Coordinates of C-alpha atoms in Angstrom, one line a residue:
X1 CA -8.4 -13.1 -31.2
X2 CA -9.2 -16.4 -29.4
X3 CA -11.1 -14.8 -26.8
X4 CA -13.3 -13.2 -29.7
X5 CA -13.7 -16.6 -31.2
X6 CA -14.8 -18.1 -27.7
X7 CA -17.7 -15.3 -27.5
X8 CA -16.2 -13.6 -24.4
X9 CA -14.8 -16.3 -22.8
X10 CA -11.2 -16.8 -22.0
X11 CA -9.2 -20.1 -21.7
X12 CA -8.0 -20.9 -18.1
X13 CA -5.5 -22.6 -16.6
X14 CA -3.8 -22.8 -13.3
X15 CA -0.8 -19.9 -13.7
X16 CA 2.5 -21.7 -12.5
X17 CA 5.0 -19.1 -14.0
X18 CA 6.5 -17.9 -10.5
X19 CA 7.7 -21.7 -10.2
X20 CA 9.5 -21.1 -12.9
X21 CA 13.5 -21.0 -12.0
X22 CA 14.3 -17.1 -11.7
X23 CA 10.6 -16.1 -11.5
X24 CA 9.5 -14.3 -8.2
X25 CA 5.9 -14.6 -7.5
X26 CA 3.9 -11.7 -5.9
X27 CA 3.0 -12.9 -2.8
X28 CA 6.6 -13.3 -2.3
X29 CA 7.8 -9.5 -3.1
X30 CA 4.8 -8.6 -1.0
X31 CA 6.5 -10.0 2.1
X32 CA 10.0 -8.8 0.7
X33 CA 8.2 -5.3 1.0
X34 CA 6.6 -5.6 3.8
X35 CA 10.2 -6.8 5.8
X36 CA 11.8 -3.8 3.8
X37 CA 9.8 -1.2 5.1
X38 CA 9.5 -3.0 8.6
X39 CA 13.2 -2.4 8.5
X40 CA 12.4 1.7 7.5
X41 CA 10.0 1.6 10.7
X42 CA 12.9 0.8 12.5
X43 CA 15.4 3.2 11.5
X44 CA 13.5 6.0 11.1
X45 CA 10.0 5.8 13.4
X46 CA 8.2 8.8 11.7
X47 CA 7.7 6.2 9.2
X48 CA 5.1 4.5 10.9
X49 CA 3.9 8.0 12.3
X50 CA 3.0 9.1 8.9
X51 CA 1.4 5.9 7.1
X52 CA -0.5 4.5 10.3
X53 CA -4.4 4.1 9.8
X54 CA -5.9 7.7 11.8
X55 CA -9.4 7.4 11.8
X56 CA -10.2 11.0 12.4
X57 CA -8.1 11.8 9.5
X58 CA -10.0 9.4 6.7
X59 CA -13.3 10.7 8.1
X60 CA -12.6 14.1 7.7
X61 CA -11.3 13.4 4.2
X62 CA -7.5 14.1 5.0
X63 CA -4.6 12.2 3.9
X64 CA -6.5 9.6 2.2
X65 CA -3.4 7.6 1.6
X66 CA -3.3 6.4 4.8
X67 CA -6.3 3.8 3.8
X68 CA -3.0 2.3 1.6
X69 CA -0.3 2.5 3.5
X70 CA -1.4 0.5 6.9
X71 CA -1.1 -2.5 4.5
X72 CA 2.6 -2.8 4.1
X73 CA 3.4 -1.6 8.1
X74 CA 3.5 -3.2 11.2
X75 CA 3.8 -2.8 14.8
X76 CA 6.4 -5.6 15.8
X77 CA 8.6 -8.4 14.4
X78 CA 6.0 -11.3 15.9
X79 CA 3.3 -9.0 14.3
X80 CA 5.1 -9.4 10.9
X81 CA 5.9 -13.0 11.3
X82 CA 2.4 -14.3 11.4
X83 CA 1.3 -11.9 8.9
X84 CA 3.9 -13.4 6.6
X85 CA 3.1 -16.7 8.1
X86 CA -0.6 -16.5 7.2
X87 CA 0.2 -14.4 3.5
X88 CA 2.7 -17.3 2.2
X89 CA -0.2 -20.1 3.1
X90 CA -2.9 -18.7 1.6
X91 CA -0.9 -15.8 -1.0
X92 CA 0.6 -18.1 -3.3
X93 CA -2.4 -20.5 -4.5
X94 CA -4.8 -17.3 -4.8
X95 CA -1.8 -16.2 -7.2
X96 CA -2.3 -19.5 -9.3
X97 CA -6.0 -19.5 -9.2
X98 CA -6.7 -16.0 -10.3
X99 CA -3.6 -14.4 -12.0
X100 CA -1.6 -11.8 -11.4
X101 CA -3.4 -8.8 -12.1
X102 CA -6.8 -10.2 -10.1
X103 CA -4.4 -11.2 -7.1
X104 CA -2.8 -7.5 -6.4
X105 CA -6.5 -6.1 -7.1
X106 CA -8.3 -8.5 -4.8
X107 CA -5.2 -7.7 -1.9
X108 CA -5.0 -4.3 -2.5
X109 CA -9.3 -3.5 -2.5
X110 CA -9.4 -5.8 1.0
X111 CA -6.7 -3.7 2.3
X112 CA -8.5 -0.6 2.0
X113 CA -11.5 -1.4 2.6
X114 CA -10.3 -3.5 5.8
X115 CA -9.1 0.3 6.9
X116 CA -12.1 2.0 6.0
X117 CA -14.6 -0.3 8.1
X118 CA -11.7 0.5 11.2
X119 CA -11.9 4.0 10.6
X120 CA -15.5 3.9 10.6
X121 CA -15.8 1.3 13.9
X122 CA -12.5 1.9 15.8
X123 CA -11.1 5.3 16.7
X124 CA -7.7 3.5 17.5
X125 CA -5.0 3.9 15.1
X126 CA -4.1 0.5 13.8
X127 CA -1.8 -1.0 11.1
X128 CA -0.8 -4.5 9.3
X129 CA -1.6 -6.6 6.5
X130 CA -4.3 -8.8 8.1
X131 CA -7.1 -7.0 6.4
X132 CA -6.0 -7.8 3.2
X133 CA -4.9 -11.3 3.8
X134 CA -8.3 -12.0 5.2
X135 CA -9.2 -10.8 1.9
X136 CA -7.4 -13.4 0.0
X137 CA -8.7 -15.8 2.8
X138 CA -12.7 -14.8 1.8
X139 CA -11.7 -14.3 -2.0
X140 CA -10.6 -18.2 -1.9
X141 CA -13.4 -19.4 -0.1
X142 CA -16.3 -17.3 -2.5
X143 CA -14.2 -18.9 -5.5
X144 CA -14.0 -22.4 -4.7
X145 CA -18.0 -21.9 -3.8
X146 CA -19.0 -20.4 -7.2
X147 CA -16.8 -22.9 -8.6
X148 CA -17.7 -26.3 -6.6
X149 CA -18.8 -28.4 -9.7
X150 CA -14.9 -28.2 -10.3
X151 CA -13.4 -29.0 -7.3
X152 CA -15.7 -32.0 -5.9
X153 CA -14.7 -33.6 -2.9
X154 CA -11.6 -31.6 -2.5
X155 CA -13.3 -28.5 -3.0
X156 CA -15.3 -28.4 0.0
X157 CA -12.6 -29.7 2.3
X158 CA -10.9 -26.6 1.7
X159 CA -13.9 -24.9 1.8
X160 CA -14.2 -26.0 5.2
X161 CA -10.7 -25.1 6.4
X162 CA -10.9 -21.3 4.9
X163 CA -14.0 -20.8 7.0
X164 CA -12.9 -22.5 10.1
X165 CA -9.9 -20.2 10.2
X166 CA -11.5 -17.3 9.5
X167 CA -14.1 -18.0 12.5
X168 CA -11.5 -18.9 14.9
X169 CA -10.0 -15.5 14.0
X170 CA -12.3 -13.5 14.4
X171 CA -13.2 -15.1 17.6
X172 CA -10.0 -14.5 18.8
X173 CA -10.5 -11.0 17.7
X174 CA -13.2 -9.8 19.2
X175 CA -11.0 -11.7 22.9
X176 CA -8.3 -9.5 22.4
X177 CA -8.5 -5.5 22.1
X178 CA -5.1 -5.2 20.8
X179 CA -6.8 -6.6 17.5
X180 CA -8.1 -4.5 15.3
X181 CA -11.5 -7.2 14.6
X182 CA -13.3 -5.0 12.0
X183 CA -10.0 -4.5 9.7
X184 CA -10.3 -8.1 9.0
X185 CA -14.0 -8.3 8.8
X186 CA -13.8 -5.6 6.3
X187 CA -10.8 -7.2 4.3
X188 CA -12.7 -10.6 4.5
X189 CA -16.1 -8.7 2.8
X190 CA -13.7 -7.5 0.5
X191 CA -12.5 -10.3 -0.7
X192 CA -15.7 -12.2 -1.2
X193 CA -17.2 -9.1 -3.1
X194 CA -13.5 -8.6 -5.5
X195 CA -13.9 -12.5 -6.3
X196 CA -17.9 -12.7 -7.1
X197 CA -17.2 -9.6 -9.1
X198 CA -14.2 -10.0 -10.4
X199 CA -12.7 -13.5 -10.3
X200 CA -12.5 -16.2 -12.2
X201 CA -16.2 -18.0 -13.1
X202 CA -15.2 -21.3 -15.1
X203 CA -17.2 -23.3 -17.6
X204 CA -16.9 -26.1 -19.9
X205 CA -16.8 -25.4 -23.2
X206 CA -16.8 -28.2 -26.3
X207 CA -15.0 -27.6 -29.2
X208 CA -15.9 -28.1 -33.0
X209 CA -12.8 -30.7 -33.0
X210 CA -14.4 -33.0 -30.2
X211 CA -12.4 -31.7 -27.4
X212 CA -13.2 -29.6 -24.3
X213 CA -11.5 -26.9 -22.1
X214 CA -11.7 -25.0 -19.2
X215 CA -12.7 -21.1 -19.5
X216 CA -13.2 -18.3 -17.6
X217 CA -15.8 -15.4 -18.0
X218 CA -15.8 -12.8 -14.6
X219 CA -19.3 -11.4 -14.0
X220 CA -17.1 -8.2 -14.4
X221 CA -13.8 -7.9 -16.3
X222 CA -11.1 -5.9 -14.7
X223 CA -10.3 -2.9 -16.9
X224 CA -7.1 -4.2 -18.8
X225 CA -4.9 -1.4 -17.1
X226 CA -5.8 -2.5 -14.1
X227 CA -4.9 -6.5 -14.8
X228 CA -2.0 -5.9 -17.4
X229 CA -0.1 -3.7 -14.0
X230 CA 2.0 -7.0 -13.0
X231 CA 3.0 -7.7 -16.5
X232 CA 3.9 -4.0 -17.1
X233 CA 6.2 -4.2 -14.1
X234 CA 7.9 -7.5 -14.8
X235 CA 8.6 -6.2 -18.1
X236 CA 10.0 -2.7 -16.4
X237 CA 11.8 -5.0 -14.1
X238 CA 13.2 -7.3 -16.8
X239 CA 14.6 -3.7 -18.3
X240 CA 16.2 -3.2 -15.9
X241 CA 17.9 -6.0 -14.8
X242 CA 19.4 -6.1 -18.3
X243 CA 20.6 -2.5 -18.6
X244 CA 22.4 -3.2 -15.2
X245 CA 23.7 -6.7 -16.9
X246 CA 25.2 -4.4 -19.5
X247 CA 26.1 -1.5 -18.3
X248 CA 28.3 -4.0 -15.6
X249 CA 29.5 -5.6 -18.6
X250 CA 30.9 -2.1 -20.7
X251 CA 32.3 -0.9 -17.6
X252 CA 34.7 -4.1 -17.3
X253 CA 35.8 -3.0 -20.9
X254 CA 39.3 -1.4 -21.2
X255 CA 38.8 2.6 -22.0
X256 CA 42.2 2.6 -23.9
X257 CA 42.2 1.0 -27.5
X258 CA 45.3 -1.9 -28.0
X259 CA 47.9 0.0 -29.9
X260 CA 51.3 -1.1 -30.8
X261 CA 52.8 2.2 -30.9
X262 CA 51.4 6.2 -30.7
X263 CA 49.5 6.4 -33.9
X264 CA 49.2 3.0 -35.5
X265 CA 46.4 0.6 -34.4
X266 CA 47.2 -2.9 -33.5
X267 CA 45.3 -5.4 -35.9
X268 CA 45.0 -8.9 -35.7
X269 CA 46.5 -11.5 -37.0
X270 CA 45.1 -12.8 -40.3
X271 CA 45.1 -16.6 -40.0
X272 CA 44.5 -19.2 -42.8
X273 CA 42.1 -22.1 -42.5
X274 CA 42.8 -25.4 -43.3
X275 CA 40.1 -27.6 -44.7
X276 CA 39.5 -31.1 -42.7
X277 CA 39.8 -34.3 -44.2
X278 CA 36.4 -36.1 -44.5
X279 CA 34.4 -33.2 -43.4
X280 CA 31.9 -32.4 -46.5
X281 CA 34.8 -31.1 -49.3
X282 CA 34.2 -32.0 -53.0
X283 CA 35.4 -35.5 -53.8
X284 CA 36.8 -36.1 -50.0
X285 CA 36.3 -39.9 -49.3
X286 CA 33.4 -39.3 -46.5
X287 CA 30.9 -36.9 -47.6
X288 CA 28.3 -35.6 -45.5
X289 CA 24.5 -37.1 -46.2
X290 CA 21.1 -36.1 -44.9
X291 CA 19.7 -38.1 -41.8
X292 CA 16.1 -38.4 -43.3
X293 CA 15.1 -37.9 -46.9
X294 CA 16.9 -40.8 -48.8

């Protein structure tokens, strides 16, 4: 209703709700996933076998999936670690900036597209999260530029860090052939294109009343299926937790009714309260009185 009042536009604010106390944010269960199924490539090594990025696969049109599943694999534990490293730096303030729904999107799109320039440009196979973090990385840096007015000063500094980091790693890149360069020039591209398209473009907007706030119209909304998928899952998840809270709870419950003897239900004692002195009665000595009002 507000947003129809606005014409369009939608109030925005910075979204600190995983800093809430028993709140997870996404970035977070990405790298729980991402250690979880770093532990599945370890037990059972077909794993990687089957969701690795095979570029003569994707380009004859067969098992398409593998474009998806690079994104949560990896080839070592020091491979992992910096992924990690690098997702919880940048992960978390991309969360804040652009919500939820936008933040899995923006991940997700640079992940596959970071495996669809490799297919294309290295015949290798190749795996890892660095496409799609390189994603965030570009989706940041296209942000804070369309944004700038906002930001000042502090704006550009960051500005300036996203893009010295991204150059140093692609330098290093292109020194190393173990890297797979175009995944992350493809995630990077990615992320530029998800946040011009999709991401937040803020504005100023005066109100009738004097005041002014911050709000938010994309050059391209997100289809609401697509940005309501986090909530929809923290709701499943909350579901759940509670039917395990309760289910735990009626299982700790004796089976057997009390019973005094066979046939005859025990009942409880029927005890007689006893009015306090001074407590509110009729014509007790200290009668309760309102706080305000008299």
């Amino acid at each position: 209703e507000l947003e129809n009042r606005l014409g369009g536009y939608r109030p925005w604010s910075v979204d600190n709700s995983s800093r809430r106390p028993g709140k997870y944010s996404w970035t977070g269960r990405i790298v729980v996933a991402n250690v979880i199924m770093y532990g599945l490539q370890m037990i059972a090594p077909g794993v990687t076998r089957m969701g690795a990025k095979r570029s003569e696969l994707i380009l004859q049109g067969k098992q398409l999936y593998r474009l998806f599943t690079p994104v949560f694999l990896h080839g070592s534990i020091s491979h992992l670690m910096m992924n990690s490293f690098s997702l919880q730096n940048i992960g978390p303030e991309v969360e804040r900036l652009f919500g939820g729904g936008r933040f899995l999107a923006t991940y997700v799109a640079a992940g596959v597209a970071g495996n669809i320039a490799s297919a294309y440009y290295t015949p290798n196979p190749s795996l890892g999260a660095s496409g799609a973090v390189f994603g965030l990385m570009g989706a940041y840096y296209a942000f804070l530029s369309r944004n700038a007015d906002f930001f000042g000063r502090s704006g550009e500094a960051m500005m300036g860090r996203v893009s010295s980091t991204l150059f140093m790693n692609v330098i290093f890149g292109l020194a190393s052939p173990a890297i797979d360069n175009w995944a992350h020039i493809g995630g990077g591209a990615a992320g530029v294109a998800m946040a011009i398209t999709f991401g937040p473009k803020l504005y100023l907007m005066g109100l009738p009343s004097g005041g002014r706030i911050v709000v938010d119209k994309p050059t391209v909304r997100l289809p609401p299926s697509i940005e309501t998928i986090p909530s929809k899952i923290e709701n499943r998840l909350r579901r759940g937790r509670r039917r395990m809270q309760v289910n735990r709870f009626t299982s700790e419950l004796s089976a057997k009714p009390w019973r005094k003897k066979p046939g005859t239900i025990r009942r409880p004692r029927q005890f007689k309260q006893r009015p306090r002195r001074g407590r509110g009665r009729e014509g007790s000595r200290n009668p309760l009185k309102p706080l305000y009002g008299e």
